[in-house]
PDB file of C-alpha atoms in Angstrom:
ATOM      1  CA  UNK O  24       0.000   0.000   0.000  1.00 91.00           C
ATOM      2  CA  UNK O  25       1.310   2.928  -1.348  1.00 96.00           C
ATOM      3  CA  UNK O  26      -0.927   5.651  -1.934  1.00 98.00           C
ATOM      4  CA  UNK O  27      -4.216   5.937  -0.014  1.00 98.00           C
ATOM      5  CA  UNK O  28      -7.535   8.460   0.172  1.00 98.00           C
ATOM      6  CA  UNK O  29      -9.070   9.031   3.262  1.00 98.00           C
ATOM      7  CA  UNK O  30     -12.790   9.953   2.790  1.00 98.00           C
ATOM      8  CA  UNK O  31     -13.852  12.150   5.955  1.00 97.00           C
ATOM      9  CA  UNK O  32     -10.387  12.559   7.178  1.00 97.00           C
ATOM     10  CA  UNK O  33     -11.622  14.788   9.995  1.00 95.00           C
ATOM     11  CA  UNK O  34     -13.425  12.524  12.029  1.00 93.00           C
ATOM     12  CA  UNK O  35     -12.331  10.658  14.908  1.00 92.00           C
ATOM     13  CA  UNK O  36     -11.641   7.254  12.910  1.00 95.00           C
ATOM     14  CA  UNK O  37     -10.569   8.749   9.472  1.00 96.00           C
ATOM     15  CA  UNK O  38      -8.225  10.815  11.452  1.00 96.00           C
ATOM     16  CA  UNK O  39      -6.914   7.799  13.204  1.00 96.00           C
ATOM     17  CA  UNK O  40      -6.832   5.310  10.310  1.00 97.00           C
ATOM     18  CA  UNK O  41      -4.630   8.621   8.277  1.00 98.00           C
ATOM     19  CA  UNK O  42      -2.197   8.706  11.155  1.00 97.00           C
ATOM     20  CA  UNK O  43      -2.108   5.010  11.343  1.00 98.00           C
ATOM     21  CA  UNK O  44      -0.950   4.518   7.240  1.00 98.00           C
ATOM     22  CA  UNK O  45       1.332   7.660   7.569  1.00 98.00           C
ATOM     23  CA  UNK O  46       3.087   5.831  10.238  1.00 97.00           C
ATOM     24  CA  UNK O  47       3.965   2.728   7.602  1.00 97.00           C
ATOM     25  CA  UNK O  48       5.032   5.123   5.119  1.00 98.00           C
ATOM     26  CA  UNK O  49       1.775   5.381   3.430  1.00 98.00           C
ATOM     27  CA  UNK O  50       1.256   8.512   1.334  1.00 98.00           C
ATOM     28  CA  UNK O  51      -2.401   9.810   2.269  1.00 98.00           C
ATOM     29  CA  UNK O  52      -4.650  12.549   0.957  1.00 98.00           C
ATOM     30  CA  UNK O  53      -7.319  13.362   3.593  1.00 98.00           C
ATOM     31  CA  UNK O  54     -10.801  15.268   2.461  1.00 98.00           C
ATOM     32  CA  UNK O  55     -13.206  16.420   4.808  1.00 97.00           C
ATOM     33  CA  UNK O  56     -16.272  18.723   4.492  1.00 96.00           C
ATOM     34  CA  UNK O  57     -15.088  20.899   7.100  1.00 94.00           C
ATOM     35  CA  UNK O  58     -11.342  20.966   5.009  1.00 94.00           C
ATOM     36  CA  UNK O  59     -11.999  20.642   1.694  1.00 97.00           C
ATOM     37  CA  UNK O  60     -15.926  21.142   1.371  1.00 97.00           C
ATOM     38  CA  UNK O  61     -16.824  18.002   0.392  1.00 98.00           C
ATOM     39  CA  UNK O  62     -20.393  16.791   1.090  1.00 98.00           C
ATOM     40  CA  UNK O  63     -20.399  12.991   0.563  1.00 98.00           C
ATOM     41  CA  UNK O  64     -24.769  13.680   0.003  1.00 98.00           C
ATOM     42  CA  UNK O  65     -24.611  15.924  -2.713  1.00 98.00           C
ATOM     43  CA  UNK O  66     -23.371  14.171  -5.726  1.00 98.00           C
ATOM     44  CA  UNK O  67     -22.074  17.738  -7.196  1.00 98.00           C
ATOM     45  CA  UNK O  68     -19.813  17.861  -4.552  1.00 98.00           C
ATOM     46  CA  UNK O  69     -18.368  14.949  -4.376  1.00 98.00           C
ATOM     47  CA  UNK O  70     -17.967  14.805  -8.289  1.00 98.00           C
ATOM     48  CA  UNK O  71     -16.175  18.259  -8.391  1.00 98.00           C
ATOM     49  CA  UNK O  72     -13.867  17.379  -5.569  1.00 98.00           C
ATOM     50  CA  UNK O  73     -12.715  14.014  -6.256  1.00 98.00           C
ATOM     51  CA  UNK O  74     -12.830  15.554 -10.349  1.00 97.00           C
ATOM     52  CA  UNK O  75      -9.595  17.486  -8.578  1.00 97.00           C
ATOM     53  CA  UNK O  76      -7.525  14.405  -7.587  1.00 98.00           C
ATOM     54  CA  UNK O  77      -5.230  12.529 -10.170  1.00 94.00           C
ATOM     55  CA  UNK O  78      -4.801   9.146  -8.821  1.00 87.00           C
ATOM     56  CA  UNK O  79      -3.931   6.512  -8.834  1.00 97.00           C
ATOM     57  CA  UNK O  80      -4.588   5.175  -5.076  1.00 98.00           C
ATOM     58  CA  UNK O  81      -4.073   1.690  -3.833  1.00 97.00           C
ATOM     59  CA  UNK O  82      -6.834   2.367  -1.172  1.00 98.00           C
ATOM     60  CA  UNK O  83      -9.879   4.373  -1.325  1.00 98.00           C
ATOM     61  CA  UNK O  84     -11.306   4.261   2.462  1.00 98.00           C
ATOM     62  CA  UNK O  85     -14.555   5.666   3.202  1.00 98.00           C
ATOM     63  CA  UNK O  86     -14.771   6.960   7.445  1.00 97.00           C
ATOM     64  CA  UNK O  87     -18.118   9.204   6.675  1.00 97.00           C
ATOM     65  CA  UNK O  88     -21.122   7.958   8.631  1.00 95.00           C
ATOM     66  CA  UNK O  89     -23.428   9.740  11.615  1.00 94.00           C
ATOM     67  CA  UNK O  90     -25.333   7.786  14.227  1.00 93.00           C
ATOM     68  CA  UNK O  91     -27.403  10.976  15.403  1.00 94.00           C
ATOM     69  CA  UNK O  92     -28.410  13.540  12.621  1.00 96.00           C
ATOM     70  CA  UNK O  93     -30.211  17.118  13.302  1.00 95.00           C
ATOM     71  CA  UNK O  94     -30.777  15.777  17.051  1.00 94.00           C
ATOM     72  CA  UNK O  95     -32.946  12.452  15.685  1.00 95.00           C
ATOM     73  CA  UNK O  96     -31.564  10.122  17.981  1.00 94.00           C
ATOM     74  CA  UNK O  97     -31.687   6.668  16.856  1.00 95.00           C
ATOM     75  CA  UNK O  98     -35.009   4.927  17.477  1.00 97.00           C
ATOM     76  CA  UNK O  99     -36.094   2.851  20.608  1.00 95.00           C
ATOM     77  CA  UNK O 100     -40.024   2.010  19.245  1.00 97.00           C
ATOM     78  CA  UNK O 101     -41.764   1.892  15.434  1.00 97.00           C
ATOM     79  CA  UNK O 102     -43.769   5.060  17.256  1.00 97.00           C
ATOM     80  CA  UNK O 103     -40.666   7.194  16.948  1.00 97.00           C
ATOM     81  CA  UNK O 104     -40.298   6.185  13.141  1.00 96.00           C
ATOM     82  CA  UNK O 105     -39.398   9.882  10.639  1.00 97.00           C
ATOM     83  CA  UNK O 106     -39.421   9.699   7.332  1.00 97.00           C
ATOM     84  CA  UNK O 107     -37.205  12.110   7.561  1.00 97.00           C
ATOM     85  CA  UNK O 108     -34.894  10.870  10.052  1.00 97.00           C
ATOM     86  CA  UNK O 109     -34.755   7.533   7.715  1.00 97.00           C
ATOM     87  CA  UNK O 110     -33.661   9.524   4.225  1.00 98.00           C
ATOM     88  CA  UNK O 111     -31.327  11.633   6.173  1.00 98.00           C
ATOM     89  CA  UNK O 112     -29.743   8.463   7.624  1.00 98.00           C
ATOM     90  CA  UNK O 113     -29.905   6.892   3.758  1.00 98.00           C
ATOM     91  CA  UNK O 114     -28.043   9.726   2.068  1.00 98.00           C
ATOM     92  CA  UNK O 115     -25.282  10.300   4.375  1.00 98.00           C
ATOM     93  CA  UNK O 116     -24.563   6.186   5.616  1.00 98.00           C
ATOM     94  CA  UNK O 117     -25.750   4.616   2.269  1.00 98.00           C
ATOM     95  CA  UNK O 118     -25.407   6.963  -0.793  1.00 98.00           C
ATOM     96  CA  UNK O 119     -22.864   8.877   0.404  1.00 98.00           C
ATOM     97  CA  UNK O 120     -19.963   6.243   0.154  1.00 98.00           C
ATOM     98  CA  UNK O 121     -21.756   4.745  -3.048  1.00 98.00           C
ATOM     99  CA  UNK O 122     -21.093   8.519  -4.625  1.00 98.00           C
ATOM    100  CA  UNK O 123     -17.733   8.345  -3.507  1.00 98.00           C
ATOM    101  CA  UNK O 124     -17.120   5.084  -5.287  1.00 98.00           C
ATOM    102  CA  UNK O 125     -19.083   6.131  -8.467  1.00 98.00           C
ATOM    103  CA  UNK O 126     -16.802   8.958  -8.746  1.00 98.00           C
ATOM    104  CA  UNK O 127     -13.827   7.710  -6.940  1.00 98.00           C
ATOM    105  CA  UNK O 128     -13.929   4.363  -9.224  1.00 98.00           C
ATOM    106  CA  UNK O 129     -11.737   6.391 -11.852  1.00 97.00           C
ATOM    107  CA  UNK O 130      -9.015   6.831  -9.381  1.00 98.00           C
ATOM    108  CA  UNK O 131      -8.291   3.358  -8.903  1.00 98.00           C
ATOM    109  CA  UNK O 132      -5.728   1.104 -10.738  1.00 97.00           C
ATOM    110  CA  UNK O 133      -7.543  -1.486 -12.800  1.00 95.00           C
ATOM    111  CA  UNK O 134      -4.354  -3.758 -13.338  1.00 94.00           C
ATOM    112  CA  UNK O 135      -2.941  -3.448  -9.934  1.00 97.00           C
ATOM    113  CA  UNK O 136      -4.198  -4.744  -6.498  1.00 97.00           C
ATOM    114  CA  UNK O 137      -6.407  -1.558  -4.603  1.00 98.00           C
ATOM    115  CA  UNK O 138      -9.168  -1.546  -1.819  1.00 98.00           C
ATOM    116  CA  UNK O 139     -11.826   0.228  -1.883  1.00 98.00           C
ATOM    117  CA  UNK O 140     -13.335  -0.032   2.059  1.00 98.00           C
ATOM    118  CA  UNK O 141     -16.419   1.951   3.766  1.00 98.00           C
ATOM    119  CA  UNK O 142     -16.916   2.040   7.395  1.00 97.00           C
ATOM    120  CA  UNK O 143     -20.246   0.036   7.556  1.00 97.00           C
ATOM    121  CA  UNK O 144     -21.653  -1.541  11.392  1.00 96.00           C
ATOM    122  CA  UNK O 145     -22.498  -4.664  12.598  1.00 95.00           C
ATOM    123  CA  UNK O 146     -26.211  -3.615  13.845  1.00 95.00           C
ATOM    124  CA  UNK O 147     -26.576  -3.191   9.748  1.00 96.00           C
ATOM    125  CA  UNK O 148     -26.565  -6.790  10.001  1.00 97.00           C
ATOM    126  CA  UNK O 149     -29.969  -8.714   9.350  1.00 96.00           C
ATOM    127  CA  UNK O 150     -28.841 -11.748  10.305  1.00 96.00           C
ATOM    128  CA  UNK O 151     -27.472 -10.842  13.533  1.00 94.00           C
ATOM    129  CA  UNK O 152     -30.204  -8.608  14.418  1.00 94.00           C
ATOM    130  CA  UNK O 153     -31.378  -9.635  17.688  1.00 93.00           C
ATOM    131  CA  UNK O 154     -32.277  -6.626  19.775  1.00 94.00           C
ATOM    132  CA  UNK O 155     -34.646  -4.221  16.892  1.00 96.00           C
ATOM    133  CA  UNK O 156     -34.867  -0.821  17.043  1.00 96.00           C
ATOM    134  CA  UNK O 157     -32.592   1.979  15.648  1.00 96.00           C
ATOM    135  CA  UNK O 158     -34.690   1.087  12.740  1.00 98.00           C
ATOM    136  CA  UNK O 159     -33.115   4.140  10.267  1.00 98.00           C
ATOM    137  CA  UNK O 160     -29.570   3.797  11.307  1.00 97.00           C
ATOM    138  CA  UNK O 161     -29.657   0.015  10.989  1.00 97.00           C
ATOM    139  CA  UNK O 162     -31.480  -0.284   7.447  1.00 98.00           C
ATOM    140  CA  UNK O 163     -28.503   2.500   6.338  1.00 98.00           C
ATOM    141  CA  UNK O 164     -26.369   0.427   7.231  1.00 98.00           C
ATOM    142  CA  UNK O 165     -28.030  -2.837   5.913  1.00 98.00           C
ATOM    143  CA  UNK O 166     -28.698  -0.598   2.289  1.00 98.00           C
ATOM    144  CA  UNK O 167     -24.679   0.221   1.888  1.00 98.00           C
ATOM    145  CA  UNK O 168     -24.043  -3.393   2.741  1.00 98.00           C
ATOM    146  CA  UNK O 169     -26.138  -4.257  -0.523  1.00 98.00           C
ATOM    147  CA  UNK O 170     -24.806  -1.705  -2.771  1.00 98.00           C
ATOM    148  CA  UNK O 171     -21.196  -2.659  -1.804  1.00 98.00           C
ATOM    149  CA  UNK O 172     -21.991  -6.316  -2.265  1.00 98.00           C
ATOM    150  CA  UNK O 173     -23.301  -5.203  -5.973  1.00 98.00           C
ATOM    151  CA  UNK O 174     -20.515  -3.176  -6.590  1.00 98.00           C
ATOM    152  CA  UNK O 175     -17.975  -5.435  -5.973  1.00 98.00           C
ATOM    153  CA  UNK O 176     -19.794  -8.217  -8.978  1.00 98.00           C
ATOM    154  CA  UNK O 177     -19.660  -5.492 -11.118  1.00 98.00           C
ATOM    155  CA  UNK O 178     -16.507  -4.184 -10.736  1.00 98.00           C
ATOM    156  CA  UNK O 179     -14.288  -7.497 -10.553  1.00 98.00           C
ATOM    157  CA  UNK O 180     -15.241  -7.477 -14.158  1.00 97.00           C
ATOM    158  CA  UNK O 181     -13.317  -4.102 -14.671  1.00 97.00           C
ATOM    159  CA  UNK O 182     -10.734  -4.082 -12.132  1.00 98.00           C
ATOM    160  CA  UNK O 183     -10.162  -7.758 -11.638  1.00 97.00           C
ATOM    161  CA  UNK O 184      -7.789  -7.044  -8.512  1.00 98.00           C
ATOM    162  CA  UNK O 185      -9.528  -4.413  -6.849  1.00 98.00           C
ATOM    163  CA  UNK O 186     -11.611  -5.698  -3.259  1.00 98.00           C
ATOM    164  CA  UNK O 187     -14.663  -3.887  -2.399  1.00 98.00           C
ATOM    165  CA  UNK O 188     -15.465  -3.932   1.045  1.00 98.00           C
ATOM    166  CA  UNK O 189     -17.591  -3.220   4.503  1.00 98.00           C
ATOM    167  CA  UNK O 190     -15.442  -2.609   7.591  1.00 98.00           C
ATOM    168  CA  UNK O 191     -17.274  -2.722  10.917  1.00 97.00           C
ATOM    169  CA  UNK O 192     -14.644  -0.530  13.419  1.00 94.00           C
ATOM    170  CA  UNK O 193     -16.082  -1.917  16.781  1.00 90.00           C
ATOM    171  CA  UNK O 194     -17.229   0.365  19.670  1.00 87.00           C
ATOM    172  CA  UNK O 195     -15.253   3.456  19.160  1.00 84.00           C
ATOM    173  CA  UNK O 196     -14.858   6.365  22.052  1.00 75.00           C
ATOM    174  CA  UNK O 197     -15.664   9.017  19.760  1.00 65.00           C
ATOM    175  CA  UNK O 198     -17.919  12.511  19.801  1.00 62.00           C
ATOM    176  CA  UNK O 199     -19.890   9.960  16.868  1.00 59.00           C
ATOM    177  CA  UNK O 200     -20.535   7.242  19.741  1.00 56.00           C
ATOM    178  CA  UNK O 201     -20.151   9.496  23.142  1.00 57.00           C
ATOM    179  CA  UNK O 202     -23.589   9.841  23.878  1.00 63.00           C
ATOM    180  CA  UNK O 203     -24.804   5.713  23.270  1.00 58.00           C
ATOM    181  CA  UNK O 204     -21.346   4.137  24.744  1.00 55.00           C
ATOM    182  CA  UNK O 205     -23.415   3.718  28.016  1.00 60.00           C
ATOM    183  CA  UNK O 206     -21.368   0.693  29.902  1.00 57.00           C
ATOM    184  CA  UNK O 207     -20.475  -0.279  26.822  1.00 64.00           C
ATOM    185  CA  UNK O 208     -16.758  -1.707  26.377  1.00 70.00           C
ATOM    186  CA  UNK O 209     -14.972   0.793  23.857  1.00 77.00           C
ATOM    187  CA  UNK O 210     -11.592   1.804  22.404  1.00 88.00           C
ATOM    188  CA  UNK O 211      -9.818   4.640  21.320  1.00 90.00           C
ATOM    189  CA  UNK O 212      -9.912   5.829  18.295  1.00 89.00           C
ATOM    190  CA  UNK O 213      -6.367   4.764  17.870  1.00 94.00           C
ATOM    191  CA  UNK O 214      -6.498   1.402  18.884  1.00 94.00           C
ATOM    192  CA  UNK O 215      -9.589   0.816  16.348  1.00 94.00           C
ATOM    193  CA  UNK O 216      -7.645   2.426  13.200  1.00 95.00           C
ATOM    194  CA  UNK O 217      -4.879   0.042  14.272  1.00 96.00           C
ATOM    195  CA  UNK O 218      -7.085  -2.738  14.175  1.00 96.00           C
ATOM    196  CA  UNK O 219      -8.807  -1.140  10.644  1.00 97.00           C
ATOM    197  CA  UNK O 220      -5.431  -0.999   9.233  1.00 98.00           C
ATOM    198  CA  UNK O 221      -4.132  -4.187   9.544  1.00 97.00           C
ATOM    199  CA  UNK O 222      -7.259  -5.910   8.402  1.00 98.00           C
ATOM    200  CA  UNK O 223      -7.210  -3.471   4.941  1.00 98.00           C
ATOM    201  CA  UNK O 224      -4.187  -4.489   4.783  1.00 97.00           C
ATOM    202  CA  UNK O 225      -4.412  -8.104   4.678  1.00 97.00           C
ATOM    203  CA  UNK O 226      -7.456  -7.806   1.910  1.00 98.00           C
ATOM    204  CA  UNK O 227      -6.811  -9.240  -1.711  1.00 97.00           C
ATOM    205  CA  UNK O 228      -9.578  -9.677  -4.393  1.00 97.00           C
ATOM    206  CA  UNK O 229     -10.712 -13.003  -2.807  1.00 97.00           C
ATOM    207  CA  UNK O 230     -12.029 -11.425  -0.269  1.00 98.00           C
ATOM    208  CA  UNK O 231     -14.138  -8.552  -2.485  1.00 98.00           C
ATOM    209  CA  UNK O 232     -17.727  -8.085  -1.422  1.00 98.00           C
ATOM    210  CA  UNK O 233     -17.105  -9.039   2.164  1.00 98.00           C
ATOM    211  CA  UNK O 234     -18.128  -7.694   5.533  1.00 98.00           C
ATOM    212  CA  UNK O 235     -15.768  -7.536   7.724  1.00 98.00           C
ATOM    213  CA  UNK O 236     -15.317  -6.892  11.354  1.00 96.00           C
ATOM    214  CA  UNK O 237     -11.507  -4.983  13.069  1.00 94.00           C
ATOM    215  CA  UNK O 238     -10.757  -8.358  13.536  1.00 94.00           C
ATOM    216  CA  UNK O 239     -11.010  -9.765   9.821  1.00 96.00           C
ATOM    217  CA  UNK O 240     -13.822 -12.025  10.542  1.00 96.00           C
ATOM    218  CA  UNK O 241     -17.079 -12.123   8.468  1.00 97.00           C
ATOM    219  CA  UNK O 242     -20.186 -10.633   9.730  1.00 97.00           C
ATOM    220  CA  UNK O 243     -23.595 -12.256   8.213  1.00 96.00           C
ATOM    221  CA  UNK O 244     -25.341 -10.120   6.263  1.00 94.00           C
TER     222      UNK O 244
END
């Protein structure tokens, strides 16, 4: 790994996980809405920044994502279901890293091994789904799952060594988890991009269309 693009480099875990790589030698471009203006839900945005960057990059790592959004606090009961809580969730957790790759898919080699890795969570999981509620954040979740799955058929036709996929972090102490971390066991930030790293690391195109857990090990879907 070489050369790697840190989608929402301002956040607790893209900030870690750019640290992390620059620490192996790892050249890194960060972008951030609060650096560089880019706003992973409007496709305009993302199109015109990424439309700046040359390329190529070996990894293409996706950290955007918000449990909470406007003060809608993820849901207990179907009573406190929002339309608008659940489209706000879709743009920013499920479109916004599928923009990213539709525009970002240009900057990737496509005859030399890359990643291409979103920060997805294991409560997006159907299959291990065995508390309910946060019914918005969850489906999100469950929706970029899909789309990455999809992607990564389609695209080991084009780039036949390029991997495509979801990274579940763990329980992070961040300002994103701070107010749900309850008694919850957590890490820092710094321990979980550790963790991130070494499992992008270890991914080859066998392993495209995977979820994935800091650990390496598959999560159902």
């Amino acid at each position: 790994m070489q050369h790697a693009l840190i989608i929402g480099s301002s956040g607790g875990i893209g900030q870690a996980v750019s640290q992390a790589l620059r620490q192996k030698g790892v050249a890194v471009t960060g972008l951030s809405r609060s650096g560089d203006g880019l706003d992973v839900t409007d496709e305009a945005s993302v199109a015109r920044v990424l439309g700046r960057l040359e390329g190529p990059y070996d990894l293409i790592f996706v950290a955007t994502g918000a449990l909470e959004i406007d003060g809608a606090a993820p849901e207990k009961t179907l009573k406190a279901l929002s339309p608008g809580a659940m489209m706000d969730q879709f743009a920013l957790n499920a479109m916004g890293p599928m923009l990213v790759l539709k525009h970002g898919v240009s900057l990737l080699p496509r005859r030399a091994p890359a990643v291409f890795a979103a920060l997805s969570a294991r409560v997006g999981s159907i299959g291990d789904n065995r508390l309910g509620g946060w019914y918005a954040y969850r489906s999100a979740k469950a929706a970029l799952n899909q789309m990455m799955r999809g992607a990564s058929v389609e695209l080991a036709r084009s780039h036949r060594q390029l991997c495509v996929a979801c990274l579940h972090p763990g329980t992070v102490a961040t300002a994103f988890t701070a107010k749900y971390l309850d008694r919850h066991p957590s890490v820092p930030a710094e321990v979980a991009a550790a963790r991130l790293v070494s499992v992008l690391e270890g991914l080859t195109p066998h392993d495209t269309g995977t979820f994935r857990d800091y650990a390496g090990k598959e999560i159902p879907w």
